[in-house]
XYZ file of C-alpha atoms in Angstrom:
723
model
C -32.030 -25.325 0.616
C -34.188 -23.872 2.636
C -37.962 -23.837 2.121
C -40.124 -21.311 0.667
C -42.186 -20.247 3.860
C -43.907 -17.167 4.309
C -41.466 -14.422 6.190
C -43.533 -13.240 9.164
C -42.971 -9.510 9.879
C -40.903 -9.541 13.500
C -42.667 -8.412 16.333
C -41.074 -5.236 17.744
C -39.553 -5.349 21.384
C -41.091 -3.247 23.867
C -39.380 -0.179 24.475
C -38.209 0.269 27.956
C -37.293 3.921 29.880
C -33.974 4.289 31.461
C -32.623 5.827 34.491
C -29.360 7.577 35.552
C -27.148 7.849 38.617
C -28.441 11.640 38.678
C -31.982 12.979 39.738
C -33.638 14.437 36.683
C -33.351 18.037 38.082
C -29.655 17.778 38.391
C -29.496 15.943 34.849
C -31.003 19.106 33.845
C -28.709 21.269 35.216
C -25.733 19.709 34.128
C -26.983 19.477 30.435
C -27.894 23.268 30.505
C -24.313 23.974 31.896
C -22.186 21.359 29.829
C -24.431 22.603 26.607
C -23.714 26.177 26.955
C -19.911 25.806 27.294
C -19.856 23.601 24.261
C -22.031 25.874 22.557
C -20.099 28.933 23.373
C -17.049 27.276 22.625
C -17.944 25.629 19.203
C -20.789 27.640 17.575
C -18.553 31.209 17.313
C -15.913 29.238 15.405
C -18.087 27.235 13.320
C -21.129 29.467 12.829
C -22.661 29.092 9.201
C -22.512 32.216 6.682
C -25.626 32.913 5.180
C -23.500 34.378 2.457
C -22.190 31.155 1.870
C -25.476 30.001 1.816
C -26.666 32.330 -0.619
C -24.034 31.054 -3.135
C -24.233 27.565 -2.625
C -28.274 27.447 -3.254
C -28.128 30.153 -6.099
C -30.510 28.324 -8.656
C -28.741 29.849 -11.787
C -25.568 28.021 -11.498
C -27.195 24.475 -11.427
C -29.468 25.256 -14.723
C -27.377 23.049 -17.180
C -28.074 19.945 -15.501
C -31.339 20.387 -16.955
C -30.237 20.855 -20.337
C -30.865 17.636 -21.861
C -28.408 18.240 -24.950
C -25.593 17.984 -22.659
C -26.512 14.752 -21.454
C -25.505 15.174 -18.022
C -28.800 13.850 -16.502
C -28.558 10.690 -18.761
C -24.816 10.138 -17.859
C -25.780 10.105 -13.780
C -28.573 7.790 -14.365
C -26.168 5.485 -16.250
C -23.661 5.495 -13.443
C -26.205 5.092 -10.792
C -27.711 2.230 -12.630
C -24.518 0.479 -12.980
C -23.777 0.852 -9.061
C -27.228 -0.381 -8.195
C -26.629 -3.253 -10.662
C -23.432 -3.682 -8.619
C -24.906 -3.627 -5.161
C -27.942 -6.028 -6.578
C -25.211 -8.459 -7.471
C -23.224 -7.927 -3.878
C -26.801 -8.462 -2.330
C -27.206 -11.560 -4.496
C -24.274 -13.211 -3.323
C -24.578 -12.695 0.002
C -28.065 -14.181 -0.152
C -26.662 -17.286 -1.990
C -24.067 -17.459 0.674
C -26.212 -17.034 3.683
C -29.122 -18.986 3.023
C -27.271 -22.204 3.548
C -27.196 -21.138 7.129
C -31.044 -20.415 7.153
C -30.831 -17.277 9.338
C -34.215 -15.751 10.455
C -33.877 -12.129 9.952
C -35.940 -9.680 11.859
C -36.920 -7.492 8.883
C -36.150 -6.593 5.451
C -33.669 -4.137 6.615
C -31.471 -6.621 8.445
C -31.483 -9.178 5.318
C -30.529 -6.498 3.098
C -27.590 -5.031 4.967
C -26.289 -8.087 5.789
C -26.552 -10.217 2.299
C -25.239 -6.670 0.919
C -21.982 -6.747 3.262
C -21.052 -10.526 3.099
C -21.893 -9.878 -0.702
C -19.121 -7.354 -0.839
C -16.777 -9.065 0.902
C -17.398 -12.029 -1.655
C -16.855 -9.617 -4.603
C -13.933 -8.449 -3.042
C -12.423 -11.648 -2.823
C -13.672 -12.643 -6.094
C -11.614 -9.851 -7.758
C -8.551 -10.454 -5.826
C -8.486 -13.950 -7.061
C -8.991 -12.935 -10.704
C -6.138 -10.405 -10.216
C -3.597 -12.994 -8.720
C -4.422 -14.991 -11.802
C -4.120 -12.086 -14.164
C -7.434 -12.546 -15.367
C -8.583 -9.004 -14.397
C -10.512 -7.961 -18.236
C -13.750 -6.306 -18.252
C -15.315 -9.589 -19.758
C -14.429 -11.772 -16.553
C -15.642 -9.065 -13.922
C -18.874 -8.334 -16.158
C -19.283 -12.154 -16.723
C -19.026 -12.968 -12.822
C -21.510 -9.909 -11.881
C -24.106 -10.846 -14.134
C -23.955 -14.414 -13.378
C -24.468 -13.517 -9.789
C -27.185 -11.145 -10.223
C -29.253 -13.553 -12.444
C -28.871 -16.216 -9.534
C -29.826 -13.504 -7.326
C -33.128 -12.688 -9.124
C -33.745 -16.227 -9.802
C -33.405 -16.834 -6.153
C -35.703 -13.877 -4.921
C -38.370 -15.288 -7.216
C -38.284 -18.184 -5.088
C -37.533 -16.823 -1.438
C -39.340 -13.740 -0.751
C -37.236 -10.948 1.423
C -38.113 -10.646 4.829
C -40.991 -8.428 5.942
C -40.258 -5.096 7.672
C -42.279 -3.905 10.654
C -44.185 -0.665 9.986
C -42.637 2.305 11.517
C -44.012 4.130 13.983
C -45.576 7.762 13.472
C -42.970 10.475 13.245
C -43.774 13.093 15.405
C -43.124 16.817 13.492
C -39.905 17.187 15.153
C -38.239 14.151 13.373
C -39.785 14.684 10.077
C -37.106 17.515 9.979
C -34.659 15.294 11.200
C -35.781 12.961 8.376
C -35.824 15.145 5.736
C -32.491 16.628 7.010
C -30.942 13.617 6.559
C -32.282 13.244 2.932
C -31.018 16.646 2.099
C -27.382 15.441 3.635
C -27.898 12.031 1.428
C -28.561 14.174 -1.526
C -25.684 16.654 -1.282
C -23.328 13.560 -0.471
C -24.794 11.824 -3.775
C -24.161 14.953 -5.916
C -20.423 14.937 -4.680
C -20.290 11.632 -5.851
C -21.381 12.228 -9.117
C -18.540 14.693 -9.432
C -14.940 13.761 -10.901
C -12.384 12.517 -7.979
C -10.286 14.619 -6.775
C -9.181 13.188 -3.530
C -5.741 13.217 -3.469
C -5.091 9.596 -1.692
C -7.527 8.272 -4.081
C -5.531 9.674 -7.111
C -2.297 8.285 -5.379
C -3.705 4.987 -4.750
C -7.296 4.206 -3.681
C -8.298 4.477 -7.247
C -4.720 4.564 -8.623
C -3.697 1.040 -7.384
C -7.136 -0.872 -8.780
C -6.629 1.495 -12.183
C -3.286 -0.160 -12.136
C -4.083 -3.602 -11.896
C -6.865 -3.130 -14.311
C -4.218 -1.820 -17.004
C -1.863 -4.839 -16.296
C -4.763 -7.182 -16.021
C -3.688 -8.456 -12.542
C -2.347 -7.591 -9.036
C 1.255 -6.503 -10.144
C 3.637 -5.025 -7.492
C 3.837 -1.103 -7.666
C 7.437 -0.843 -6.225
C 7.835 2.941 -5.788
C 4.359 3.320 -4.267
C 4.221 2.375 -0.904
C 0.573 2.983 -0.413
C -0.367 0.014 -2.734
C 0.967 -2.215 -0.039
C -1.551 -1.519 2.254
C -4.857 -4.120 2.463
C -6.959 -3.050 -0.500
C -9.986 -5.142 -0.054
C -12.109 -1.846 -0.615
C -9.359 -1.150 -3.851
C -11.056 -4.487 -5.123
C -14.564 -3.232 -5.195
C -13.366 -0.167 -6.923
C -11.834 -1.856 -9.368
C -14.958 -3.739 -10.594
C -16.490 -0.035 -10.584
C -13.745 0.877 -12.962
C -14.479 -2.127 -14.905
C -18.299 -1.455 -15.278
C -17.445 2.294 -16.621
C -15.314 5.052 -14.540
C -14.368 6.191 -11.293
C -17.832 7.908 -10.728
C -19.457 4.274 -10.203
C -16.319 3.183 -7.791
C -17.563 6.815 -6.064
C -21.084 5.782 -6.395
C -19.769 2.315 -4.754
C -18.253 4.052 -1.678
C -21.339 6.535 -1.243
C -23.736 3.544 -1.133
C -21.515 1.837 1.352
C -22.383 4.986 3.531
C -26.088 4.926 2.684
C -25.867 0.973 4.027
C -24.436 2.097 7.101
C -27.494 4.312 7.878
C -29.793 1.522 6.584
C -27.975 -0.580 9.175
C -28.617 1.489 12.014
C -32.161 1.796 11.328
C -32.102 -1.800 11.130
C -30.377 -2.051 14.463
C -32.704 0.570 16.047
C -35.742 -1.473 15.025
C -34.493 -4.641 16.423
C -33.238 -3.833 19.868
C -34.894 -0.284 20.744
C -38.300 -1.096 18.817
C -38.226 2.305 17.255
C -37.277 3.656 13.726
C -37.380 7.127 14.793
C -34.037 6.562 17.193
C -32.483 4.864 14.171
C -32.967 8.048 11.729
C -31.694 10.296 14.374
C -28.825 8.195 14.766
C -28.545 8.164 11.104
C -28.631 12.024 10.737
C -26.286 12.515 13.723
C -23.604 9.930 12.195
C -23.910 11.033 8.415
C -24.095 14.755 9.488
C -20.724 14.495 10.994
C -18.855 16.276 8.290
C -15.782 14.235 7.984
C -18.572 11.258 7.138
C -20.225 13.203 4.482
C -16.923 14.196 3.077
C -15.701 10.540 2.809
C -19.137 9.309 1.394
C -18.354 11.578 -1.481
C -14.804 10.086 -2.341
C -13.067 6.806 -2.695
C -11.360 6.015 0.336
C -11.264 3.313 3.133
C -13.188 4.700 5.860
C -16.742 4.427 4.720
C -16.469 0.678 3.322
C -14.289 -0.134 6.665
C -17.199 1.363 8.751
C -19.526 -0.657 7.022
C -17.966 -3.806 7.877
C -17.235 -2.489 11.456
C -20.759 -1.533 12.414
C -22.051 -5.133 10.694
C -19.343 -7.147 12.406
C -20.510 -5.181 16.081
C -24.411 -5.917 14.854
C -24.052 -9.531 13.883
C -21.659 -10.154 17.654
C -24.927 -8.661 19.336
C -27.527 -10.680 16.960
C -25.251 -13.726 18.439
C -25.193 -12.763 22.190
C -29.229 -12.195 21.853
C -30.128 -14.932 19.646
C -27.530 -17.771 20.222
C -27.568 -18.256 16.348
C -23.438 -19.134 15.647
C -24.165 -18.375 12.435
C -23.819 -14.589 13.713
C -20.640 -15.447 15.216
C -19.220 -16.734 11.973
C -20.116 -13.599 9.770
C -19.127 -11.220 12.803
C -15.553 -12.574 12.532
C -15.912 -12.247 8.397
C -16.799 -8.763 8.586
C -14.258 -7.787 11.260
C -11.670 -9.478 9.175
C -12.512 -7.704 6.105
C -12.590 -4.490 8.258
C -8.680 -5.449 8.640
C -8.450 -6.226 4.860
C -9.703 -2.952 3.978
C -7.225 -1.160 6.615
C -4.694 -1.998 9.274
C -6.672 0.180 11.592
C -9.778 -2.147 11.067
C -7.555 -4.183 14.040
C -9.308 -1.565 16.360
C -12.405 -2.870 15.051
C -11.743 -6.584 16.106
C -10.490 -5.754 19.360
C -13.497 -3.842 20.015
C -15.792 -6.518 18.705
C -13.599 -9.030 21.056
C -13.475 -7.243 24.089
C -17.269 -6.437 24.075
C -17.917 -10.160 23.629
C -15.732 -11.165 26.577
C -17.344 -8.467 28.819
C -20.799 -9.789 27.969
C -20.067 -12.569 29.848
C -22.786 -14.636 27.735
C -21.609 -17.503 25.580
C -18.249 -16.869 25.979
C -15.949 -19.710 25.607
C -12.377 -20.355 24.416
C -13.587 -22.330 21.402
C -15.763 -19.532 20.186
C -13.036 -17.020 20.690
C -10.497 -18.913 18.798
C -13.074 -19.721 15.936
C -13.982 -16.087 15.975
C -10.219 -15.428 15.527
C -9.283 -17.678 12.621
C -12.374 -16.769 10.811
C -11.686 -13.465 10.796
C -7.616 -13.899 10.255
C -8.637 -15.361 7.002
C -9.815 -12.198 4.910
C -6.617 -10.213 5.940
C -4.089 -12.966 4.993
C -3.960 -12.955 1.311
C -3.134 -9.204 1.648
C -0.220 -10.202 4.194
C 0.974 -12.745 2.011
C 1.210 -10.172 -0.913
C 3.401 -7.946 1.286
C 5.546 -11.037 2.551
C 6.187 -11.838 -1.467
C 6.745 -8.357 -2.360
C 8.515 -6.494 0.588
C 9.785 -9.293 2.984
C 7.025 -7.982 5.759
C 3.555 -8.931 5.934
C 2.582 -5.692 7.648
C 4.651 -3.334 5.600
C 5.551 -0.401 5.907
C 4.985 -1.043 9.596
C 7.366 -3.199 12.091
C 10.323 -2.348 9.904
C 12.695 -2.917 12.633
C 11.588 -6.255 13.033
C 11.504 -7.313 9.311
C 14.326 -6.426 7.277
C 13.645 -3.664 4.557
C 13.925 -4.767 0.968
C 16.198 -2.641 -1.555
C 13.449 -0.568 -2.792
C 12.616 0.890 0.565
C 14.063 3.900 2.288
C 13.566 3.303 5.999
C 13.900 7.496 6.648
C 10.983 7.639 4.193
C 8.702 5.133 5.783
C 9.581 6.716 9.108
C 8.354 9.609 7.716
C 5.030 8.051 6.489
C 4.537 6.620 9.864
C 4.993 10.316 11.613
C 2.439 11.851 9.112
C -0.255 9.073 9.803
C -0.118 9.600 13.382
C -0.437 13.401 12.559
C -0.265 14.578 16.308
C 1.634 13.299 19.236
C 0.396 14.344 22.488
C 3.128 15.317 25.243
C 1.639 13.588 28.281
C -1.459 12.327 29.836
C -3.092 15.516 30.684
C -2.930 16.975 26.679
C -4.006 13.192 25.749
C -7.191 13.550 28.230
C -8.159 16.926 26.877
C -8.080 15.285 22.889
C -11.607 15.071 22.697
C -12.238 18.923 23.769
C -9.449 19.566 21.456
C -10.577 17.755 18.241
C -14.297 18.948 18.974
C -13.310 22.666 19.059
C -11.072 22.036 15.742
C -7.611 22.484 17.542
C -5.764 19.725 15.976
C -5.177 19.397 12.430
C -7.832 18.150 10.204
C -10.425 17.864 13.007
C -12.429 20.705 12.210
C -16.083 20.662 11.785
C -16.241 17.438 13.661
C -19.734 17.143 15.403
C -19.898 18.485 18.949
C -22.847 15.740 19.621
C -20.511 13.292 20.986
C -18.620 15.390 23.403
C -22.018 16.684 24.525
C -24.131 13.857 25.249
C -21.642 10.562 25.256
C -20.513 11.754 28.776
C -24.296 11.686 29.774
C -24.791 7.936 28.677
C -22.381 6.452 30.627
C -24.663 7.631 33.569
C -27.442 5.291 32.622
C -28.135 3.064 35.478
C -27.976 -0.635 35.037
C -27.850 -0.032 31.085
C -29.398 -3.420 29.074
C -26.857 -5.500 27.496
C -27.202 -4.230 24.067
C -26.219 -0.718 25.329
C -23.495 -2.285 27.374
C -21.759 -3.803 24.501
C -22.343 -0.625 22.195
C -20.295 1.263 25.474
C -17.488 -0.959 25.576
C -17.021 -1.201 21.793
C -16.939 2.667 21.258
C -14.555 2.806 24.320
C -12.281 0.229 23.249
C -11.990 1.371 19.605
C -11.821 5.108 20.643
C -8.760 4.293 23.247
C -6.913 2.034 20.455
C -7.423 5.123 18.095
C -6.204 7.724 20.318
C -3.363 6.077 21.460
C -1.954 5.578 17.652
C -3.096 8.490 15.667
C -5.366 11.679 15.703
C -6.598 11.471 12.266
C -9.948 12.211 12.901
C -11.360 9.870 9.870
C -9.759 7.053 11.394
C -12.468 6.940 14.220
C -15.074 6.703 11.719
C -15.778 3.062 12.871
C -17.118 4.014 16.235
C -19.405 6.592 15.253
C -22.693 4.586 14.011
C -22.392 2.967 17.304
C -21.899 6.079 19.309
C -24.474 7.811 17.462
C -27.139 5.000 18.468
C -26.033 5.521 21.889
C -26.779 8.923 21.993
C -29.987 8.292 20.003
C -31.292 6.147 22.930
C -30.241 8.308 25.611
C -32.533 11.063 24.425
C -35.390 9.053 23.343
C -35.165 6.959 26.771
C -36.377 9.384 29.139
C -40.185 9.783 30.219
C -39.688 13.640 30.796
C -40.990 14.796 27.072
C -39.386 18.379 27.656
C -35.829 16.882 28.414
C -36.056 14.577 25.443
C -37.260 17.418 22.828
C -34.339 19.652 24.303
C -31.757 16.992 23.329
C -33.437 16.543 20.095
C -33.547 20.140 18.947
C -30.035 20.455 20.104
C -29.053 17.107 17.962
C -30.919 18.647 15.006
C -29.432 21.786 15.224
C -25.834 20.885 15.368
C -26.629 18.005 12.934
C -27.716 20.819 10.573
C -24.609 23.073 11.311
C -22.578 20.103 10.519
C -24.432 19.395 7.152
C -23.562 23.175 6.243
C -19.756 22.833 6.486
C -19.841 19.348 4.657
C -22.100 21.146 1.806
C -19.475 24.383 1.900
C -16.672 21.685 1.572
C -17.969 20.172 -1.464
C -18.866 23.193 -2.999
C -15.571 24.941 -2.546
C -13.667 22.223 -4.163
C -15.781 22.716 -7.071
C -16.427 19.119 -8.095
C -20.191 19.611 -8.635
C -19.622 22.096 -11.312
C -18.822 18.899 -13.735
C -21.985 16.866 -11.739
C -24.305 19.974 -12.704
C -23.081 20.228 -15.949
C -21.527 23.814 -16.100
C -18.063 22.762 -16.518
C -16.509 19.910 -18.464
C -14.514 17.255 -16.940
C -11.415 17.965 -18.615
C -11.404 21.583 -18.053
C -12.001 20.978 -14.540
C -9.421 18.283 -13.673
C -6.765 20.524 -15.622
C -6.697 23.360 -13.147
C -5.874 23.978 -9.191
C -8.312 23.639 -6.828
C -8.868 23.699 -3.357
C -7.490 20.002 -1.937
C -6.625 19.670 -5.541
C -3.168 21.216 -6.295
C -1.704 21.895 -9.708
C -4.237 20.149 -11.924
C -2.464 17.396 -13.813
C -5.128 15.993 -16.434
C -4.269 17.706 -19.456
C -1.108 15.867 -19.637
C -2.746 12.634 -18.896
C -5.444 13.388 -21.449
C -2.925 13.806 -24.352
C -1.208 10.469 -23.323
C -4.439 8.711 -23.382
C -5.361 10.110 -26.859
C -2.173 9.864 -28.418
C 0.528 7.670 -27.260
C 0.338 3.835 -28.371
C -1.617 1.121 -26.092
C 2.236 -0.240 -25.169
C 3.701 2.892 -23.943
C 5.371 3.518 -20.398
C 4.959 6.790 -18.676
C 7.711 7.813 -16.324
C 5.905 10.577 -13.479
C 8.238 12.956 -12.351
C 7.247 15.148 -9.591
C 3.549 13.936 -9.405
C 2.520 10.943 -7.257
C -1.054 10.624 -8.819
C -1.313 8.144 -11.540
C -5.350 7.837 -11.647
C -6.827 8.993 -14.927
C -3.727 7.209 -16.683
C -4.681 4.640 -19.280
C -1.229 3.512 -19.873
C 1.419 1.834 -18.060
C 2.837 4.082 -15.201
C 5.948 4.203 -13.485
C 5.078 6.561 -10.709
C 6.372 7.003 -7.132
C 4.729 8.391 -4.131
C 6.599 10.969 -1.273
C 7.613 8.272 0.843
C 9.348 5.908 -1.790
C 12.534 6.141 -3.634
C 12.105 8.076 -6.762
C 12.965 6.005 -10.103
C 14.273 8.943 -11.769
C 16.953 9.666 -9.386
C 17.690 6.069 -8.530
C 18.251 5.036 -12.301
C 20.631 8.165 -12.875
C 22.520 7.230 -9.711
C 22.860 3.534 -10.585
C 23.689 3.821 -14.438
C 27.137 4.625 -15.467
C 26.170 7.441 -18.017
C 23.615 8.698 -20.310
C 23.172 5.702 -22.635
C 23.013 3.405 -19.622
C 20.019 5.589 -18.185
C 18.427 5.549 -21.613
C 18.839 1.670 -21.864
C 17.583 1.081 -18.264
C 14.478 2.963 -18.859
C 13.763 1.043 -22.109
C 14.445 -1.997 -20.091
C 11.661 -1.292 -17.700
C 8.902 -0.022 -20.616
C 9.257 3.759 -20.381
C 8.734 5.260 -23.512
C 7.602 9.011 -22.124
C 8.117 11.185 -19.072
C 5.477 13.314 -17.634
C 6.249 16.308 -15.234
C 3.960 18.592 -13.499
C 6.135 21.239 -12.721
C 4.081 22.968 -9.781
C 3.658 20.080 -7.999
C 7.132 18.917 -8.447
C 8.245 22.136 -6.744
C 5.802 21.423 -4.192
C 6.408 17.908 -3.353
C 10.427 18.642 -3.346
C 10.424 21.495 -1.076
C 8.323 19.366 1.275
C 9.462 15.602 0.692
C 12.530 16.066 -1.077
C 11.733 13.813 -3.687
C 14.721 14.874 -6.256
C 17.837 13.817 -4.081
C 20.394 14.083 -6.995
C 23.963 14.254 -5.900
C 26.269 16.109 -8.318
C 27.569 12.912 -10.136
C 23.937 11.534 -10.401
C 22.649 15.058 -11.816
C 25.389 15.408 -14.451
C 24.489 11.852 -16.109
C 20.881 12.854 -15.909
C 21.340 16.130 -17.567
C 23.534 14.370 -20.085
C 20.594 11.829 -20.962
C 18.088 14.659 -20.985
C 20.247 16.789 -23.457
C 20.666 13.451 -25.637
C 17.509 11.604 -25.557
C 14.491 13.954 -24.521
C 12.162 16.056 -26.829
C 9.203 18.128 -25.530
C 5.743 16.643 -27.482
C 3.136 18.529 -25.263
C 2.918 21.099 -22.674
C 0.164 23.326 -21.219
C 0.566 26.297 -18.821
C -2.023 27.471 -16.141
C -2.751 30.730 -15.564
C -5.052 32.578 -13.050
C -5.550 36.371 -13.464
C -3.301 36.601 -16.061
C -0.283 34.942 -13.817
C 1.456 31.981 -14.665
C 0.536 28.920 -11.819
C 1.743 25.740 -13.527
C 2.991 23.874 -16.429
C 2.623 20.104 -17.206
C 4.582 18.446 -20.175
C 5.226 15.479 -21.885
C 8.371 14.180 -23.207
C 9.126 11.577 -25.464
C 12.416 9.629 -24.980
C 13.991 9.294 -28.660
C 14.776 5.878 -29.952
C 19.032 5.793 -30.441
C 18.788 6.568 -33.832
C 16.424 9.676 -33.480
C 18.812 10.708 -30.762
C 21.822 10.597 -32.968
C 20.109 13.083 -35.154
C 19.898 17.069 -34.335
C 17.181 17.952 -32.360
C 16.256 20.961 -30.066
C 16.665 19.425 -26.263
C 13.911 20.783 -24.025
C 14.805 23.137 -20.710
C 15.562 20.890 -17.998
C 12.867 21.964 -15.540
C 13.718 19.203 -13.019
C 17.404 20.502 -12.591
C 16.869 24.133 -13.307
C 13.709 25.006 -11.078
C 12.448 21.857 -9.213
C 15.887 21.096 -7.759
C 16.988 24.430 -6.669
C 13.535 25.543 -5.385
C 14.268 23.607 -2.397
C 17.463 25.501 -1.892
C 15.423 29.006 -2.225
C 16.864 29.964 -5.438
């Protein structure tokens, strides 16, 4: 154990000016011309609307949050306290693990972010192990977190947290940057306090953890391809669900993004000798609209970005300080980046190549050691996939590994194509993609920050850059290159953005010419404000703020259609949760979103076989369909009619042939009765219906009863034929 020594505040490194390959007058000219070109093309397309700003900040729509009788504020405080408890447990676990290596932390910020990051890795592994041994219960999860938190509290009393250097005085311009960042973070927090409506979360980021919670262990979801992707982040969300609900899980994701910002400030303090640069870099990073949106919902990118940046940070520490401890945790964090998402391999490759390019302390032994350490966190997920799908990297490399009988190769191919999103027709089109993405001309890239396209080219002009800057450039280049050659999904580039933002801030502050520095600072703050506007507007349009503000009930909001939340399905789920016995099993028809269900779901994604069709095809008659469903534990069927039509038109989910359709029709007429339905209307016009059906027992089915209309065959299947 380490001794209880007083922690000395580290001395900040001396800040150094930079020079470029171009004389300052030429740099001024290029900056003005290039900035004008970007502004002329970007701003007219993404100009903020004063009317929208007025709508967002109209105070009367938020007054209910101050009504103490509806308990909105107390509910939010409880969720925030539980999320804070979770992160204190993570920090405590990380501190207990790292203290045996006796690291010397530069600042309290550095100790906090690394211990929290390592602790998150540890908690993720702990929840995974509980799941493997079918021990996922509220009592086991809470007991584990409480014990770790108690040990951490005891350890902090014995060993103080490292001191933090006093920040330099903020110029008036950067007070604006500081408070703009604070405003953006508050907006993201408000989004995180609302109910989850992000489609991917409802299908698997939260749906898979919720399934594990229901089943008390990590069990196969045979018809959900997404559940076979790495889910290290899902283990953290599982803990959040056990602590209380999806809002705690969302706050875990949100706090991971806050930790990225704190990590950037810590990095800037240590290597640039400036807190201001870290604040500006954090603003540039978080104000990127896609980052704001990712922080307000449960996904992969935020936690992946935290692990990625900390891995890079640890590598720089190793190369600068020579402590092997940092090489070890760089490998661990890159490994967990891959355990969050397959695209974490971009991070690992970027870190390794940056290490090789540094030419410092590079040995074959260290490279192999780093690789072995990095492979350990992702290995459990690869083994799980091999056990369930005969393919460790499922659904990729299907031509190498023989697909199992639950996999449709054509649908898997469709998944991979949709993940890539956009294919370049040639080198020139690929070379233009930074421009196309910035200007919103590639799907899902709208509102991306123009600051990266504007300033990063100038960063490359720095003459004889410091080792830290060279490492950052190499890391960003490798992550960008591997990303651009595989996909154009803009969220997937997030792991490079913190380092890129730090490079931009370093470039801005590196000049002795005050006017040039102020010009770039004003541009950075202006475009950050524009992007924050778009992030806030998207939060506002989605409508989750109404629940967070107490102006609409969660149940009502989730039962209706909203932007990015098509054909609200919660009314049927709510009926099931409140009225069906705990042992009920629910077959989803025309709906891939199983989150919020508290009973066992049998659900399929659009890239999987549809169980209702498969069972109908494999069964000899209606009675066999009934027996096969009962064998699977299915007692009820849930149909979301509008969503079923939408998905069938796009993905052909109900691929009945004439024979299987006939058997399914007979089964429906004999064994199915309706027990609940809710219609959604808009301005008096019918929009959608959600229905819960009961599958009768054989004795009940033999008695006279009214068979419900078969919407699946009559409307859903016919909709794809234009009927």
